[in-house]
PDB file of C-alpha atoms in Angstrom:
ATOM      1  CA  MET A  22      28.736  50.670 -43.127  1.00  0.00           C
ATOM      2  CA  ILE A  23      27.348  50.971 -46.639  1.00  0.00           C
ATOM      3  CA  SER A  24      25.574  47.791 -47.610  1.00  0.00           C
ATOM      4  CA  TYR A  25      26.560  45.950 -50.711  1.00  0.00           C
ATOM      5  CA  ILE A  26      22.851  45.448 -51.339  1.00  0.00           C
ATOM      6  CA  ALA A  27      21.497  48.369 -53.297  1.00  0.00           C
ATOM      7  CA  ASN A  28      18.356  50.054 -52.015  1.00  0.00           C
ATOM      8  CA  LEU A  29      17.122  50.004 -55.618  1.00  0.00           C
ATOM      9  CA  GLN A  30      17.296  46.188 -55.613  1.00  0.00           C
ATOM     10  CA  ILE A  31      15.312  46.014 -52.366  1.00  0.00           C
ATOM     11  CA  GLU A  32      12.710  48.451 -53.715  1.00  0.00           C
ATOM     12  CA  LYS A  33      12.384  46.608 -57.044  1.00  0.00           C
ATOM     13  CA  ILE A  34      12.014  43.151 -55.518  1.00  0.00           C
ATOM     14  CA  THR A  35       9.631  44.321 -52.760  1.00  0.00           C
ATOM     15  CA  MET A  36       7.354  46.055 -55.270  1.00  0.00           C
ATOM     16  CA  GLU A  37       7.495  43.019 -57.571  1.00  0.00           C
ATOM     17  CA  GLN A  38       6.476  40.719 -54.696  1.00  0.00           C
ATOM     18  CA  LEU A  39       3.700  43.118 -53.687  1.00  0.00           C
ATOM     19  CA  HIS A  40       2.422  43.021 -57.278  1.00  0.00           C
ATOM     20  CA  TYR A  41       2.313  39.202 -57.229  1.00  0.00           C
ATOM     21  CA  ALA A  42       0.654  39.161 -53.799  1.00  0.00           C
ATOM     22  CA  ARG A  43      -2.087  41.434 -55.141  1.00  0.00           C
ATOM     23  CA  LEU A  44      -2.762  39.314 -58.239  1.00  0.00           C
ATOM     24  CA  GLY A  45      -6.300  38.038 -58.352  1.00  0.00           C
ATOM     25  CA  VAL A  46      -7.523  34.481 -57.971  1.00  0.00           C
ATOM     26  CA  GLY A  47      -8.166  32.386 -61.079  1.00  0.00           C
ATOM     27  CA  GLY A  48      -7.624  33.228 -64.704  1.00  0.00           C
ATOM     28  CA  ALA A  49      -4.391  33.137 -66.643  1.00  0.00           C
ATOM     29  CA  GLY A  50      -1.449  33.901 -64.387  1.00  0.00           C
ATOM     30  CA  GLY A  51      -3.648  34.295 -61.307  1.00  0.00           C
ATOM     31  CA  TRP A  52      -3.543  32.397 -58.038  1.00  0.00           C
ATOM     32  CA  GLN A  53      -5.248  28.996 -57.758  1.00  0.00           C
ATOM     33  CA  LEU A  54      -6.666  27.850 -54.421  1.00  0.00           C
ATOM     34  CA  PHE A  55      -5.229  24.445 -53.430  1.00  0.00           C
ATOM     35  CA  ALA A  56      -5.799  24.207 -49.656  1.00  0.00           C
ATOM     36  CA  GLU A  57      -8.193  25.701 -47.147  1.00  0.00           C
ATOM     37  CA  ASP A  58      -8.394  25.321 -43.368  1.00  0.00           C
ATOM     38  CA  GLY A  59     -10.776  27.643 -41.519  1.00  0.00           C
ATOM     39  CA  ASP A  60      -9.702  31.225 -42.243  1.00  0.00           C
ATOM     40  CA  MET A  61      -6.446  30.145 -43.909  1.00  0.00           C
ATOM     41  CA  ARG A  62      -6.221  29.724 -47.665  1.00  0.00           C
ATOM     42  CA  MET A  63      -3.189  28.553 -49.638  1.00  0.00           C
ATOM     43  CA  TYR A  64      -2.741  29.501 -53.267  1.00  0.00           C
ATOM     44  CA  ARG A  65      -0.210  28.645 -55.951  1.00  0.00           C
ATOM     45  CA  ARG A  66       0.411  29.785 -59.474  1.00  0.00           C
ATOM     46  CA  GLU A  67       2.550  28.240 -62.133  1.00  0.00           C
ATOM     47  CA  GLU A  68       5.337  30.187 -63.746  1.00  0.00           C
ATOM     48  CA  GLU A  69       8.617  29.493 -65.456  1.00  0.00           C
ATOM     49  CA  ALA A  70      11.984  30.768 -64.211  1.00  0.00           C
ATOM     50  CA  ASP A  71      15.236  30.029 -66.015  1.00  0.00           C
ATOM     51  CA  GLY A  72      13.540  27.300 -68.042  1.00  0.00           C
ATOM     52  CA  LEU A  73      12.135  25.522 -64.977  1.00  0.00           C
ATOM     53  CA  VAL A  74       8.512  25.389 -63.872  1.00  0.00           C
ATOM     54  CA  VAL A  75       8.126  26.790 -60.351  1.00  0.00           C
ATOM     55  CA  ASP A  76       5.043  27.075 -58.187  1.00  0.00           C
ATOM     56  CA  PRO A  77       5.109  30.211 -56.028  1.00  0.00           C
ATOM     57  CA  LEU A  78       2.904  29.937 -52.945  1.00  0.00           C
ATOM     58  CA  LYS A  79       0.747  32.524 -51.202  1.00  0.00           C
ATOM     59  CA  ALA A  80      -0.994  32.105 -47.860  1.00  0.00           C
ATOM     60  CA  CYS A  81      -3.867  34.285 -46.681  1.00  0.00           C
ATOM     61  CA  HIS A  82      -5.040  34.105 -43.100  1.00  0.00           C
ATOM     62  CA  VAL A  83      -7.199  36.137 -40.764  1.00  0.00           C
ATOM     63  CA  VAL A  84      -5.679  36.751 -37.343  1.00  0.00           C
ATOM     64  CA  LYS A  85      -8.328  38.156 -35.056  1.00  0.00           C
ATOM     65  CA  GLY A  86      -7.392  40.665 -32.372  1.00  0.00           C
ATOM     66  CA  VAL A  87      -4.123  41.905 -33.888  1.00  0.00           C
ATOM     67  CA  THR A  88      -3.241  44.405 -36.579  1.00  0.00           C
ATOM     68  CA  GLY A  89      -1.443  43.710 -39.843  1.00  0.00           C
ATOM     69  CA  HIS A  90       1.493  45.673 -38.501  1.00  0.00           C
ATOM     70  CA  GLU A  91       1.723  43.461 -35.390  1.00  0.00           C
ATOM     71  CA  VAL A  92       1.734  40.277 -37.506  1.00  0.00           C
ATOM     72  CA  CYS A  93       4.456  41.700 -39.768  1.00  0.00           C
ATOM     73  CA  GLU A  94       6.555  42.843 -36.789  1.00  0.00           C
ATOM     74  CA  ILE A  95       6.508  39.304 -35.345  1.00  0.00           C
ATOM     75  CA  PHE A  96       7.478  37.884 -38.753  1.00  0.00           C
ATOM     76  CA  PHE A  97      10.224  40.489 -39.339  1.00  0.00           C
ATOM     77  CA  SER A  98      11.774  41.059 -35.908  1.00  0.00           C
ATOM     78  CA  PRO A  99      14.724  38.835 -34.945  1.00  0.00           C
ATOM     79  CA  GLU A 100      13.739  38.744 -31.260  1.00  0.00           C
ATOM     80  CA  TYR A 101      10.543  36.829 -32.135  1.00  0.00           C
ATOM     81  CA  ARG A 102      11.881  34.596 -34.923  1.00  0.00           C
ATOM     82  CA  SER A 103      12.778  31.564 -32.789  1.00  0.00           C
ATOM     83  CA  GLY A 104       9.254  31.582 -31.354  1.00  0.00           C
ATOM     84  CA  TRP A 105       7.548  30.875 -34.669  1.00  0.00           C
ATOM     85  CA  GLU A 106      10.220  29.400 -36.970  1.00  0.00           C
ATOM     86  CA  ALA A 107      10.404  25.815 -35.680  1.00  0.00           C
ATOM     87  CA  THR A 108      13.297  24.725 -37.948  1.00  0.00           C
ATOM     88  CA  LEU A 109      15.604  27.545 -36.850  1.00  0.00           C
ATOM     89  CA  GLU A 110      18.817  26.392 -35.193  1.00  0.00           C
ATOM     90  CA  ASP A 111      20.876  29.588 -35.325  1.00  0.00           C
ATOM     91  CA  MET A 112      20.375  33.137 -36.569  1.00  0.00           C
ATOM     92  CA  THR A 113      22.869  35.957 -37.062  1.00  0.00           C
ATOM     93  CA  ILE A 114      22.150  39.500 -38.175  1.00  0.00           C
ATOM     94  CA  ILE A 115      24.976  40.155 -40.626  1.00  0.00           C
ATOM     95  CA  GLU A 116      24.048  43.759 -41.249  1.00  0.00           C
ATOM     96  CA  ASN A 117      21.477  46.315 -40.212  1.00  0.00           C
ATOM     97  CA  ILE A 118      20.993  47.799 -43.688  1.00  0.00           C
ATOM     98  CA  SER A 119      18.436  50.385 -42.531  1.00  0.00           C
ATOM     99  CA  LYS A 120      15.764  50.784 -39.871  1.00  0.00           C
ATOM    100  CA  ASP A 121      13.425  48.601 -41.947  1.00  0.00           C
ATOM    101  CA  THR A 122      15.872  46.156 -43.593  1.00  0.00           C
ATOM    102  CA  LEU A 123      18.126  43.491 -42.063  1.00  0.00           C
ATOM    103  CA  LEU A 124      20.537  40.984 -43.580  1.00  0.00           C
ATOM    104  CA  PHE A 125      20.228  37.540 -41.939  1.00  0.00           C
ATOM    105  CA  LEU A 126      22.250  34.341 -41.973  1.00  0.00           C
ATOM    106  CA  GLN A 127      20.229  31.449 -40.599  1.00  0.00           C
ATOM    107  CA  THR A 128      21.046  27.806 -40.034  1.00  0.00           C
ATOM    108  CA  HIS A 129      18.098  25.433 -40.097  1.00  0.00           C
ATOM    109  CA  LYS A 130      17.851  22.152 -38.233  1.00  0.00           C
ATOM    110  CA  ARG A 131      18.263  18.922 -40.104  1.00  0.00           C
ATOM    111  CA  ILE A 132      14.826  17.438 -40.602  1.00  0.00           C
ATOM    112  CA  TRP A 133      14.798  14.059 -42.251  1.00  0.00           C
ATOM    113  CA  PRO A 134      15.039  13.495 -45.177  1.00  0.00           C
ATOM    114  CA  ALA A 135      16.442  16.968 -45.904  1.00  0.00           C
ATOM    115  CA  SER A 136      19.963  18.069 -45.029  1.00  0.00           C
ATOM    116  CA  GLN A 137      20.803  20.855 -42.644  1.00  0.00           C
ATOM    117  CA  ARG A 138      20.963  24.121 -44.588  1.00  0.00           C
ATOM    118  CA  ASP A 139      21.881  27.784 -44.382  1.00  0.00           C
ATOM    119  CA  ALA A 140      19.866  30.721 -45.654  1.00  0.00           C
ATOM    120  CA  MET A 141      21.293  34.174 -46.405  1.00  0.00           C
ATOM    121  CA  PHE A 142      18.573  36.733 -47.071  1.00  0.00           C
ATOM    122  CA  TRP A 143      17.548  40.310 -46.551  1.00  0.00           C
ATOM    123  CA  SER A 144      14.248  41.048 -44.857  1.00  0.00           C
ATOM    124  CA  HIS A 145      12.401  44.298 -45.451  1.00  0.00           C
ATOM    125  CA  ILE A 146       9.263  45.596 -43.700  1.00  0.00           C
ATOM    126  CA  ARG A 147       7.130  48.548 -44.735  1.00  0.00           C
ATOM    127  CA  ARG A 148       3.682  50.027 -44.715  1.00  0.00           C
ATOM    128  CA  VAL A 149       2.034  50.040 -48.132  1.00  0.00           C
ATOM    129  CA  SER A 150      -0.798  52.029 -49.621  1.00  0.00           C
ATOM    130  CA  ASP A 151      -3.846  50.508 -51.243  1.00  0.00           C
ATOM    131  CA  ASP A 152      -4.591  52.285 -54.508  1.00  0.00           C
ATOM    132  CA  GLN A 153      -7.828  50.314 -54.937  1.00  0.00           C
ATOM    133  CA  ASP A 154      -9.271  50.949 -51.460  1.00  0.00           C
ATOM    134  CA  HIS A 155      -8.396  54.400 -50.133  1.00  0.00           C
ATOM    135  CA  ASP A 156     -10.223  53.652 -46.859  1.00  0.00           C
ATOM    136  CA  ALA A 157      -7.976  50.660 -46.176  1.00  0.00           C
ATOM    137  CA  HIS A 158      -5.566  51.058 -43.308  1.00  0.00           C
ATOM    138  CA  ASP A 159      -2.738  49.196 -41.646  1.00  0.00           C
ATOM    139  CA  LEU A 160      -1.527  47.369 -44.760  1.00  0.00           C
ATOM    140  CA  TRP A 161       2.006  46.019 -44.345  1.00  0.00           C
ATOM    141  CA  ILE A 162       4.453  43.807 -46.219  1.00  0.00           C
ATOM    142  CA  VAL A 163       7.507  41.837 -45.139  1.00  0.00           C
ATOM    143  CA  CYS A 164       9.627  40.804 -48.095  1.00  0.00           C
ATOM    144  CA  ASN A 165      12.391  38.218 -47.625  1.00  0.00           C
ATOM    145  CA  HIS A 166      14.785  37.627 -50.500  1.00  0.00           C
ATOM    146  CA  SER A 167      17.729  35.249 -50.808  1.00  0.00           C
ATOM    147  CA  THR A 168      21.060  36.908 -51.454  1.00  0.00           C
ATOM    148  CA  GLU A 169      24.784  36.352 -51.175  1.00  0.00           C
ATOM    149  CA  HIS A 170      27.494  38.127 -49.212  1.00  0.00           C
ATOM    150  CA  PRO A 171      31.198  37.835 -50.048  1.00  0.00           C
ATOM    151  CA  ASP A 172      32.213  37.582 -46.375  1.00  0.00           C
ATOM    152  CA  TYR A 173      29.689  34.836 -45.526  1.00  0.00           C
ATOM    153  CA  PRO A 174      29.587  31.956 -47.992  1.00  0.00           C
ATOM    154  CA  VAL A 175      26.436  29.913 -47.519  1.00  0.00           C
ATOM    155  CA  HIS A 176      26.612  26.132 -47.422  1.00  0.00           C
ATOM    156  CA  ASN A 177      23.467  24.279 -48.399  1.00  0.00           C
ATOM    157  CA  THR A 178      24.592  21.162 -46.562  1.00  0.00           C
ATOM    158  CA  LEU A 179      26.375  21.492 -43.244  1.00  0.00           C
ATOM    159  CA  ASN A 180      27.702  18.620 -41.150  1.00  0.00           C
ATOM    160  CA  THR A 181      25.914  16.012 -43.208  1.00  0.00           C
ATOM    161  CA  LYS A 182      26.960  12.419 -43.595  1.00  0.00           C
ATOM    162  CA  ARG A 183      26.151  10.264 -46.584  1.00  0.00           C
ATOM    163  CA  VAL A 184      24.931   6.802 -45.695  1.00  0.00           C
TER     164      VAL A 184
END
């Protein structure tokens, strides 16, 4: 089956997200540290999209005893997803786009005060090179990106009651 999602779109968005992940800390357009807990650091940066201010987030964490590839495999692979994604109620692989890209439809549990919601997205995993550190090894990225599919309309609120 030929996916309706173009490989060029996946490449463009993955490389764009990799660019933003590699942006430095501080300065104009850079990441600003807003939370720190042991080896984990959370960053945000302010940008505008479609006239609205959004705050993209970036988390950096050291996981001792495992490789970057192992962490990305756990994050990417459907067989491990329910073990780490606590709000997941149901997950369906809509399409296996390629060996490194899957199209998911997920339903998330209702957690007060939010409504139950669906998420349709493609997930792409790949090894990346480090142009700044040629001795670096085992650098990986998992890029998840919301999308739509004509055969699977997504509902942001499922089985909700207004009180």
